[in-house]
PDB file of C-alpha atoms in Angstrom:
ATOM      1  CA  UNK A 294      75.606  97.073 110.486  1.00 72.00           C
ATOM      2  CA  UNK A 295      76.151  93.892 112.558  1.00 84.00           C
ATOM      3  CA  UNK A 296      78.096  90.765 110.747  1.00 86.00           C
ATOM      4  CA  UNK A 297      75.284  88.361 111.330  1.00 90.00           C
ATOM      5  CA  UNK A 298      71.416  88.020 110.609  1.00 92.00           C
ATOM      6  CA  UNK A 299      68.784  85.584 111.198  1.00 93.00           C
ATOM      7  CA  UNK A 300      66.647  83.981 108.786  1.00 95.00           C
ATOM      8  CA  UNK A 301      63.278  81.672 108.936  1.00 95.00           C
ATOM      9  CA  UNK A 302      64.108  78.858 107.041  1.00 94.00           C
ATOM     10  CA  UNK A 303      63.135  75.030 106.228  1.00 96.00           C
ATOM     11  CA  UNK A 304      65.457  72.519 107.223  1.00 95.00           C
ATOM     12  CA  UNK A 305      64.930  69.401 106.082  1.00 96.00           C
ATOM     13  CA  UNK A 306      66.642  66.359 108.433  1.00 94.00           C
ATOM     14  CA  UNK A 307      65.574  62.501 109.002  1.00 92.00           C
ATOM     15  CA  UNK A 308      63.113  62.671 106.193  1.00 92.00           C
ATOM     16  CA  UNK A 309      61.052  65.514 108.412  1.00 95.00           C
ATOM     17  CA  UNK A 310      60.672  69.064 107.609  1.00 97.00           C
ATOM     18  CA  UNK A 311      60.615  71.743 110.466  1.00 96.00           C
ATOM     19  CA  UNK A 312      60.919  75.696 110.398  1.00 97.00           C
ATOM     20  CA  UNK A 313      63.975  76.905 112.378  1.00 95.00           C
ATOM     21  CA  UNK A 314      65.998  79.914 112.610  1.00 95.00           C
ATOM     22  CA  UNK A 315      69.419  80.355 110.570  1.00 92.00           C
ATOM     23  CA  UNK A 316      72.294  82.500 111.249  1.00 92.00           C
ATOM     24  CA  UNK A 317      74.322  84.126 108.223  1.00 93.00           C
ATOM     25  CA  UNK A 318      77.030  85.952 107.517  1.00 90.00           C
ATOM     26  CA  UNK A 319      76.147  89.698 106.090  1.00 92.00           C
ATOM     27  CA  UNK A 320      77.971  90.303 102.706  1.00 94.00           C
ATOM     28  CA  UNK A 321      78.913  93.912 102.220  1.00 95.00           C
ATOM     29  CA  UNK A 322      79.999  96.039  99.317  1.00 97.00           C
ATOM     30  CA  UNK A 323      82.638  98.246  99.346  1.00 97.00           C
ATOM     31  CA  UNK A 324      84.044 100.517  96.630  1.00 98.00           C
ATOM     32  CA  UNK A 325      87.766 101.406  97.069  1.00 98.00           C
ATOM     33  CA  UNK A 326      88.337 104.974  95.403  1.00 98.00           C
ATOM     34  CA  UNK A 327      92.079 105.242  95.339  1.00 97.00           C
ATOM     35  CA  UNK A 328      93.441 109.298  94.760  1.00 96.00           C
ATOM     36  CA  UNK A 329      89.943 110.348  93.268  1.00 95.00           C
ATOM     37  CA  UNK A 330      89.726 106.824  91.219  1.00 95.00           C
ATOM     38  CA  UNK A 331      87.558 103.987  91.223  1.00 96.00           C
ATOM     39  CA  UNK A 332      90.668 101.270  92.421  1.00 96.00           C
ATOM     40  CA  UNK A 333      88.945  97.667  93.780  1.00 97.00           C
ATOM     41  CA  UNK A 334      85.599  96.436  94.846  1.00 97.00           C
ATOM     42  CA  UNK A 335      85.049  94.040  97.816  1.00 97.00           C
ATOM     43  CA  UNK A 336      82.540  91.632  98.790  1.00 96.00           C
ATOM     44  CA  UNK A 337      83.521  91.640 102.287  1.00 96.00           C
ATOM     45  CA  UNK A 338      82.008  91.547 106.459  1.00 94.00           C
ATOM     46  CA  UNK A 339      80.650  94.529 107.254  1.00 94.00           C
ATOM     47  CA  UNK A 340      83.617  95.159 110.233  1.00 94.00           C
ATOM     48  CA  UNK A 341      87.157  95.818 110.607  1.00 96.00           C
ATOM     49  CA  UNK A 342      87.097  97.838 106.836  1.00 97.00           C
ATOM     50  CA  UNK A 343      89.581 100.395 107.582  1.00 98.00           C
ATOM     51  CA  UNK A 344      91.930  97.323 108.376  1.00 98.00           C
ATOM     52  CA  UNK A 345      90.844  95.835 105.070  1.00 98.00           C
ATOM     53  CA  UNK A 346      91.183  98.852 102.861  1.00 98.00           C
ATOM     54  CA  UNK A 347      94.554  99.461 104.745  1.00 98.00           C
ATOM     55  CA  UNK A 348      96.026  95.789 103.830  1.00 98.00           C
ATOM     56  CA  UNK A 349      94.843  95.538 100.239  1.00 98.00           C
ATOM     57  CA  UNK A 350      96.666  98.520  99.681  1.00 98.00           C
ATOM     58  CA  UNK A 351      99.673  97.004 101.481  1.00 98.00           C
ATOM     59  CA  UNK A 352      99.611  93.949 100.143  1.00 97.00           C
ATOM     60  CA  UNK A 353      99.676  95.235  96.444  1.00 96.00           C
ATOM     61  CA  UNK A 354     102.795  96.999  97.311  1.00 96.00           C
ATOM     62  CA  UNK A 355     100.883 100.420  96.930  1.00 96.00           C
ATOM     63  CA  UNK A 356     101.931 101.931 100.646  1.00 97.00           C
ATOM     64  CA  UNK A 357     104.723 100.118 102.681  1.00 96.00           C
ATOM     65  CA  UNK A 358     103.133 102.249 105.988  1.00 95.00           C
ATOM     66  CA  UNK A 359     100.687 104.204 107.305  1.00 94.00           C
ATOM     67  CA  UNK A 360     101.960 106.868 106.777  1.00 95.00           C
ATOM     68  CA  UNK A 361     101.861 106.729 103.026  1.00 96.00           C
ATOM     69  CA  UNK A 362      98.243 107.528 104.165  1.00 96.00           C
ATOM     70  CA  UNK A 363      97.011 111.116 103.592  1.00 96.00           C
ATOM     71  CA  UNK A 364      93.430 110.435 103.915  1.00 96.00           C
ATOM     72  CA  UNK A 365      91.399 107.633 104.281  1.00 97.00           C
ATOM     73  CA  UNK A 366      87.218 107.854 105.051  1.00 98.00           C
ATOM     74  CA  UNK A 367      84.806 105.192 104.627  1.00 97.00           C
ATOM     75  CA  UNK A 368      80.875 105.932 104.566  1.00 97.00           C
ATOM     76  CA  UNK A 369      78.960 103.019 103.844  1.00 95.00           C
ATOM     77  CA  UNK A 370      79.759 101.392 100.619  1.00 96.00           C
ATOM     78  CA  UNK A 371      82.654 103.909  99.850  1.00 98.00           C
ATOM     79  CA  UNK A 372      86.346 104.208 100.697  1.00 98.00           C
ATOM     80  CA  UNK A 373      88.370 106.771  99.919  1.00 98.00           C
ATOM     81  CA  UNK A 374      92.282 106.877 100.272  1.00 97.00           C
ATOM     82  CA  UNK A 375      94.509 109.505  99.140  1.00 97.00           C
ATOM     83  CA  UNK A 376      98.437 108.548  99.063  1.00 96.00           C
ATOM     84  CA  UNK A 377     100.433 111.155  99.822  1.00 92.00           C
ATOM     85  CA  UNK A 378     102.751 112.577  96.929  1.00 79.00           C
ATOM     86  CA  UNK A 379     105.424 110.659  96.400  1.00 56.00           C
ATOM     87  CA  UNK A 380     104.933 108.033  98.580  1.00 51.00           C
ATOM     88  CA  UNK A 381     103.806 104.739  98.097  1.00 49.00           C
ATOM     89  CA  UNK A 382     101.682 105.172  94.582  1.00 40.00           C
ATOM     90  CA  UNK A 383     103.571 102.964  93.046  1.00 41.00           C
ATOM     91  CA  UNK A 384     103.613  99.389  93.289  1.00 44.00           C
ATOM     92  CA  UNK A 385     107.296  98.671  94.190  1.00 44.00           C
ATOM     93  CA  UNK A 386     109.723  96.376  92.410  1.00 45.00           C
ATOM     94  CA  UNK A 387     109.127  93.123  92.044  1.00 44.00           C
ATOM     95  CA  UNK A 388     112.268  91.523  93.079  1.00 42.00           C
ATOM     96  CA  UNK A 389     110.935  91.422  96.542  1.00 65.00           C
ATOM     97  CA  UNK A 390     113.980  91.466  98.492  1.00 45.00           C
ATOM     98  CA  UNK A 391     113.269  89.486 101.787  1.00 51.00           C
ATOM     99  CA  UNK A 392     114.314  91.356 104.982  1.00 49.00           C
ATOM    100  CA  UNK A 393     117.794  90.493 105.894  1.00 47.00           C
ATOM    101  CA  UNK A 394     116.762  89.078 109.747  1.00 58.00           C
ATOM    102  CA  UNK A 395     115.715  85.218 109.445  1.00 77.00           C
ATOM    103  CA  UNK A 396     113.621  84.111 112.155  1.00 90.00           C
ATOM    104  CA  UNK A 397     112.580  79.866 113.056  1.00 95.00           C
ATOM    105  CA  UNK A 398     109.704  78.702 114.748  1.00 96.00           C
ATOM    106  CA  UNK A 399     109.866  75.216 116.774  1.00 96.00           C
ATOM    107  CA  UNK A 400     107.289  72.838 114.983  1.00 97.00           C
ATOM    108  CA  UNK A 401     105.452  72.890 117.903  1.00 97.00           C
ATOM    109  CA  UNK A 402     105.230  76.291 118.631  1.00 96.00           C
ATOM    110  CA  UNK A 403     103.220  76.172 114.957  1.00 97.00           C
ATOM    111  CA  UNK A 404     101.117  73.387 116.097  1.00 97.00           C
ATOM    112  CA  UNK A 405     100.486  75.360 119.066  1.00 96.00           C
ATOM    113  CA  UNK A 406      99.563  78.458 116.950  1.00 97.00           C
ATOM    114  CA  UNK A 407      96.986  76.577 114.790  1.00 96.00           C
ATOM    115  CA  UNK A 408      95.709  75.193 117.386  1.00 96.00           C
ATOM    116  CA  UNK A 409      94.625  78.564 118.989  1.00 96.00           C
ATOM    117  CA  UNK A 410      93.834  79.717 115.331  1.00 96.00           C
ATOM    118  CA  UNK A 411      91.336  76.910 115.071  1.00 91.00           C
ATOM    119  CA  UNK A 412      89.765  78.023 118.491  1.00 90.00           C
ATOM    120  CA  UNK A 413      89.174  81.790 117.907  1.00 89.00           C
ATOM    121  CA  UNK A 414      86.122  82.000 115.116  1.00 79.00           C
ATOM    122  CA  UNK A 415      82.419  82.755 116.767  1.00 83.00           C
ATOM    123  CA  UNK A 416      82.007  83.788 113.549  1.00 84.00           C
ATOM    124  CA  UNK A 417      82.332  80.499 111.829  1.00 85.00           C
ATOM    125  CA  UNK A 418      81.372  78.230 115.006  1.00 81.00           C
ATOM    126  CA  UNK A 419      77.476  80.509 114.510  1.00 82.00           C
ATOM    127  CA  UNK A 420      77.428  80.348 110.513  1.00 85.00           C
ATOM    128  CA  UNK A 421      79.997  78.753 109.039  1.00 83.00           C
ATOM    129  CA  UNK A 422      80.544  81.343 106.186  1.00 82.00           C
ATOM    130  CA  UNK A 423      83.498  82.820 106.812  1.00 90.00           C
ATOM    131  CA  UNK A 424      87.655  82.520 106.496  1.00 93.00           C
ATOM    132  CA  UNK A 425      90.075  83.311 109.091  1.00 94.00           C
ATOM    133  CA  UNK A 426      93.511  84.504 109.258  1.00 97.00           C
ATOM    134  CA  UNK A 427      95.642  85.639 111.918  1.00 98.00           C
ATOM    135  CA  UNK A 428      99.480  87.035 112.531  1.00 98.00           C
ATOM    136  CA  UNK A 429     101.314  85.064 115.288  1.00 97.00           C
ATOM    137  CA  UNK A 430     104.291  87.216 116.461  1.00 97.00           C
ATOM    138  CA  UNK A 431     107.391  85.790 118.238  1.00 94.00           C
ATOM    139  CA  UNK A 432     106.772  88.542 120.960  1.00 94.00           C
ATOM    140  CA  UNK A 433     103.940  86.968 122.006  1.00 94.00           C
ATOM    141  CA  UNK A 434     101.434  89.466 120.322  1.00 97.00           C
ATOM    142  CA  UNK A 435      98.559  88.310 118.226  1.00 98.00           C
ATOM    143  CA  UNK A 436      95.984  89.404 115.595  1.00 98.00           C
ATOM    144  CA  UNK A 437      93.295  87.527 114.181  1.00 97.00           C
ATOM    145  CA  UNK A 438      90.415  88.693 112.137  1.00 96.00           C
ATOM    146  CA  UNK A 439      87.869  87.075 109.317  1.00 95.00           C
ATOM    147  CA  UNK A 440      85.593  87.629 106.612  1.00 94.00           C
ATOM    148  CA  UNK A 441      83.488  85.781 103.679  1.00 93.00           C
ATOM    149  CA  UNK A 442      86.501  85.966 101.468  1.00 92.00           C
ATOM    150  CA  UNK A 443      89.949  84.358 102.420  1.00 93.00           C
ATOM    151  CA  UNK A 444      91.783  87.306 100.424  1.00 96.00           C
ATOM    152  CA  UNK A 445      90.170  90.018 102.429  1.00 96.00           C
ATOM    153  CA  UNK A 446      90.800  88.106 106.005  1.00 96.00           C
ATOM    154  CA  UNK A 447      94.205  87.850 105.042  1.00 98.00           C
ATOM    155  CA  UNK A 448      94.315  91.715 104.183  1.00 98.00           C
ATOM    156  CA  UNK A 449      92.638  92.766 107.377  1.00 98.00           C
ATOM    157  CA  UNK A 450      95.291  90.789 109.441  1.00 98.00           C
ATOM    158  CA  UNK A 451      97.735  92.994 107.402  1.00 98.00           C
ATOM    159  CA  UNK A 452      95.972  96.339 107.385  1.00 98.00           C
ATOM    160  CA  UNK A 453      95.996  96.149 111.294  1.00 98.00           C
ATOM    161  CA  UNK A 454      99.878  95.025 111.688  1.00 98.00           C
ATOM    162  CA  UNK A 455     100.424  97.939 109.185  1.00 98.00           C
ATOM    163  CA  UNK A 456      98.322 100.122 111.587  1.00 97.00           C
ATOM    164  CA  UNK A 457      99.878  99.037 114.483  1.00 97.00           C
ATOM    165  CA  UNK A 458     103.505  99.108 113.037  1.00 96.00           C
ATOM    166  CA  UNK A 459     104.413  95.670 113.452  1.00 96.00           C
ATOM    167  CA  UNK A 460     107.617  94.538 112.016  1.00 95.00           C
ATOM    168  CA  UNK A 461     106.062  91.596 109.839  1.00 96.00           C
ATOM    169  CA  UNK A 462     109.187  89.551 109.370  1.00 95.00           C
ATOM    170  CA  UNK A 463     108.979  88.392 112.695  1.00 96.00           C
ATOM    171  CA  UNK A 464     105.287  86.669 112.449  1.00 97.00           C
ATOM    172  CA  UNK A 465     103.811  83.689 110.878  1.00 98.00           C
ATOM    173  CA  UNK A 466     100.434  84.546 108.703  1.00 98.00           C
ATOM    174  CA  UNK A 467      98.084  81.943 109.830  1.00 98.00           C
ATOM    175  CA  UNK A 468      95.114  80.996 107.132  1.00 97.00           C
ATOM    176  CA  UNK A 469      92.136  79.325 107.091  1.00 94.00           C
ATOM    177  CA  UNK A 470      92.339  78.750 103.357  1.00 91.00           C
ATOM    178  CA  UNK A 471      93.575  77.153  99.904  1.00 94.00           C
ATOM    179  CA  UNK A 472      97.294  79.043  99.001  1.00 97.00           C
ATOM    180  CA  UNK A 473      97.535  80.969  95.570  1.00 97.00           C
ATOM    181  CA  UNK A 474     100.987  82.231  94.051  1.00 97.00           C
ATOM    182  CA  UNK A 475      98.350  85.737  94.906  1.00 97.00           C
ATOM    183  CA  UNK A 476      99.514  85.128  98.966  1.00 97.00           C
ATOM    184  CA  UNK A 477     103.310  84.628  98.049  1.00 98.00           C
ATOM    185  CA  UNK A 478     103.392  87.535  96.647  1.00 97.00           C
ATOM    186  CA  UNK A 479     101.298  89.607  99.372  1.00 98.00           C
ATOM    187  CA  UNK A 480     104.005  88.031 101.932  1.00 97.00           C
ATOM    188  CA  UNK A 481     106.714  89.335  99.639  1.00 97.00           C
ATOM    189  CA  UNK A 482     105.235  92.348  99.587  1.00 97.00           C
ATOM    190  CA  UNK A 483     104.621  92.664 102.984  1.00 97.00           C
ATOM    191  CA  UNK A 484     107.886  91.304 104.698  1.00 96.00           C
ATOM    192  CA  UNK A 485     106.156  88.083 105.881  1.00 97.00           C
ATOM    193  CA  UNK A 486     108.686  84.747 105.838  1.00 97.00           C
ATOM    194  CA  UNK A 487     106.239  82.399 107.057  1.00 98.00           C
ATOM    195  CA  UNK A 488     102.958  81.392 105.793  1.00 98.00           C
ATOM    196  CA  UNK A 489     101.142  77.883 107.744  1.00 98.00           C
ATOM    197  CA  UNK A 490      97.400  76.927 106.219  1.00 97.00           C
ATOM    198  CA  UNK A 491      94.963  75.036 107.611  1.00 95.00           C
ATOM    199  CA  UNK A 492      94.361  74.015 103.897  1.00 96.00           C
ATOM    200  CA  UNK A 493      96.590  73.153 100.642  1.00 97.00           C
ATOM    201  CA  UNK A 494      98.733  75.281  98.634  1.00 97.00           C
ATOM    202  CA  UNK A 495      98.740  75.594  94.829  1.00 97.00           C
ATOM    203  CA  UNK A 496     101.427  74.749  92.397  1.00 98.00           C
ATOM    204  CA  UNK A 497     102.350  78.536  91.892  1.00 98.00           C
ATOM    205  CA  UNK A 498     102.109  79.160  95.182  1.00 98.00           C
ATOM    206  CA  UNK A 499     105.112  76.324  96.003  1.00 98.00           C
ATOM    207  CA  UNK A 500     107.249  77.561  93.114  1.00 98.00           C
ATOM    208  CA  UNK A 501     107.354  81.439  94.205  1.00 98.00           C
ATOM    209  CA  UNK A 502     107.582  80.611  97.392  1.00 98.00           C
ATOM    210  CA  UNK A 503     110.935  78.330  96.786  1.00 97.00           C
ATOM    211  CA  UNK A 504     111.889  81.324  94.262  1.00 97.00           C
ATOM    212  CA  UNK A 505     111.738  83.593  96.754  1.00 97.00           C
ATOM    213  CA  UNK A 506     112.864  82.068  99.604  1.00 96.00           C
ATOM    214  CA  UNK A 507     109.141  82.010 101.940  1.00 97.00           C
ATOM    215  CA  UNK A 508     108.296  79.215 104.505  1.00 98.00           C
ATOM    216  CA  UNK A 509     104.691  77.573 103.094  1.00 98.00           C
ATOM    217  CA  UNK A 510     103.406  74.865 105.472  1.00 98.00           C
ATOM    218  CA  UNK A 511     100.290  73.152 104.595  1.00 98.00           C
ATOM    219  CA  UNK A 512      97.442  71.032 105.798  1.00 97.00           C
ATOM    220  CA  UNK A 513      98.511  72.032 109.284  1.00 97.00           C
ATOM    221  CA  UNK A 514      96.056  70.166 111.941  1.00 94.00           C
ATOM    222  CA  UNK A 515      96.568  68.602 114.767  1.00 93.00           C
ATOM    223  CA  UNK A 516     100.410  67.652 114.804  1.00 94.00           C
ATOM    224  CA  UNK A 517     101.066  67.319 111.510  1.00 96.00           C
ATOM    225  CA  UNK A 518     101.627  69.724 108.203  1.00 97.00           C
ATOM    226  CA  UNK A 519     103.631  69.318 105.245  1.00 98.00           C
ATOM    227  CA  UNK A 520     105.762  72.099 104.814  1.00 98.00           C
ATOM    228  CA  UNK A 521     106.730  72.531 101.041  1.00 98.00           C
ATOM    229  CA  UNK A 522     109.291  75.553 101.054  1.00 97.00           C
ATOM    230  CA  UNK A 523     111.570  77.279 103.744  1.00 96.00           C
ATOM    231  CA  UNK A 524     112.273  74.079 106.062  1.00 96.00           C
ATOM    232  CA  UNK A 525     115.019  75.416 107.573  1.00 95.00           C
ATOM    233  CA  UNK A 526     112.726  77.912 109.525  1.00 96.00           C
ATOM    234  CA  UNK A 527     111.086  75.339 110.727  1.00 96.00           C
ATOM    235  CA  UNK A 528     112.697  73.286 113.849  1.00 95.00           C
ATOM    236  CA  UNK A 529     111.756  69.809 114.682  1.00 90.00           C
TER     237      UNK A 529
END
């Protein structure tokens, strides 16, 4: 199933009408059966699902790696994941302890980062329907994916650093959209430290992220952002 399809449509434009052709974004469901039971529905791009199923379950704190994994298939509108015993079925504790290696990033380097961010969606320059996110490592390495839904980009970024084994407290999670307390507490969950958004953050958002100790930069674009927690990893 492709990500994209065209439509006949009106469009109406200088007070004249004329038929033209539309790109959209497909919306696909997808049923997450977790050990046997029905777990989480998605309304999500039909691509990259393995990496989304794989980072929801990371992100709730339900596996900490892959291989926490003993099966995972996906046919159509249906994933299924089995955890293996013992491991990972349980949604750790919520004190979130933050990995004890701190990392910075030069302001710049960030500006730099969004700036590439901003560059890297066909997706959304062909229909604008969809959110980005993306995982900017201080190795150089880089992931960036997207979908309809600025939850499940964020999880797909995550499902494939969990896939690959990266060591997430040395990236900054890069998002196209608004910040919920929700994100904080994926990051916390995830080992992220530093969160930049194209877009604002909400209240709960700022206060677990001071709680907790998590860098939260918003409104990032251009050479500016306001960063709201976490200065000190952030040189200028």
């Amino acid at each position: 199933m492709g990500a994209v399809e065209r439509f006949e449509i009106i469009r109406v434009e200088g007070g004249v009408s004329r038929t033209v052709q539309d790109t959209l974004v497909v919306d696909h469901e997808l049923v997450l059966f977790l050990n046997g039971q029905p777990s989480a529905t998605f309304s999500c791009t039909p691509a990259d699902l393995e990496e989304l199923v794989c980072g929801h379950l990371f992100a709730q704190g339900l596996i900490s790696s892959k291989g926490d994994l003993h099966k995972l298939a996906i046919s159509g509108s249906r994933a299924d994941v089995v955890l293996r015993s013992g491991g990972g079925a349980v949604p750790r504790d919520k004190g979130w302890p933050l990995p004890g290696q701190k990392i910075s990033f030069r302001a710049q380097e960030l500006f730099q980062a969004m700036e590439w961010f901003g560059g890297q969606s066909a997706l959304f320059a062909a229909t604008g329907g969809v959110h980005s996110s993306a995982l900017w490592h201080l190795n150089g390495q880089r992931i960036f994916l997207e979908d309809i839904g600025r939850h499940n980009a964020v999880d797909k970024v995550l499902g494939r650093a969990l896939l690959a084994e990266w060591d997430l407290s040395q990236c900054a999670l890069l998002t196209s959209g608004r910040v919920p307390g929700e994100l904080i507490e994926k990051a916390l969950n995830t080992g992220v430290q530093v969160i930049v958004s194209r877009s604002a953050p909400m209240t709960r958002a700022v206060e677990l992220a001071r709680k907790h100790g998590i860098t939260l930069c918003g409104f990032a674009r251009g050479e500016r952002m306001n960063i709201y927690s976490g200065a000190e990893r952030v040189l200028v």
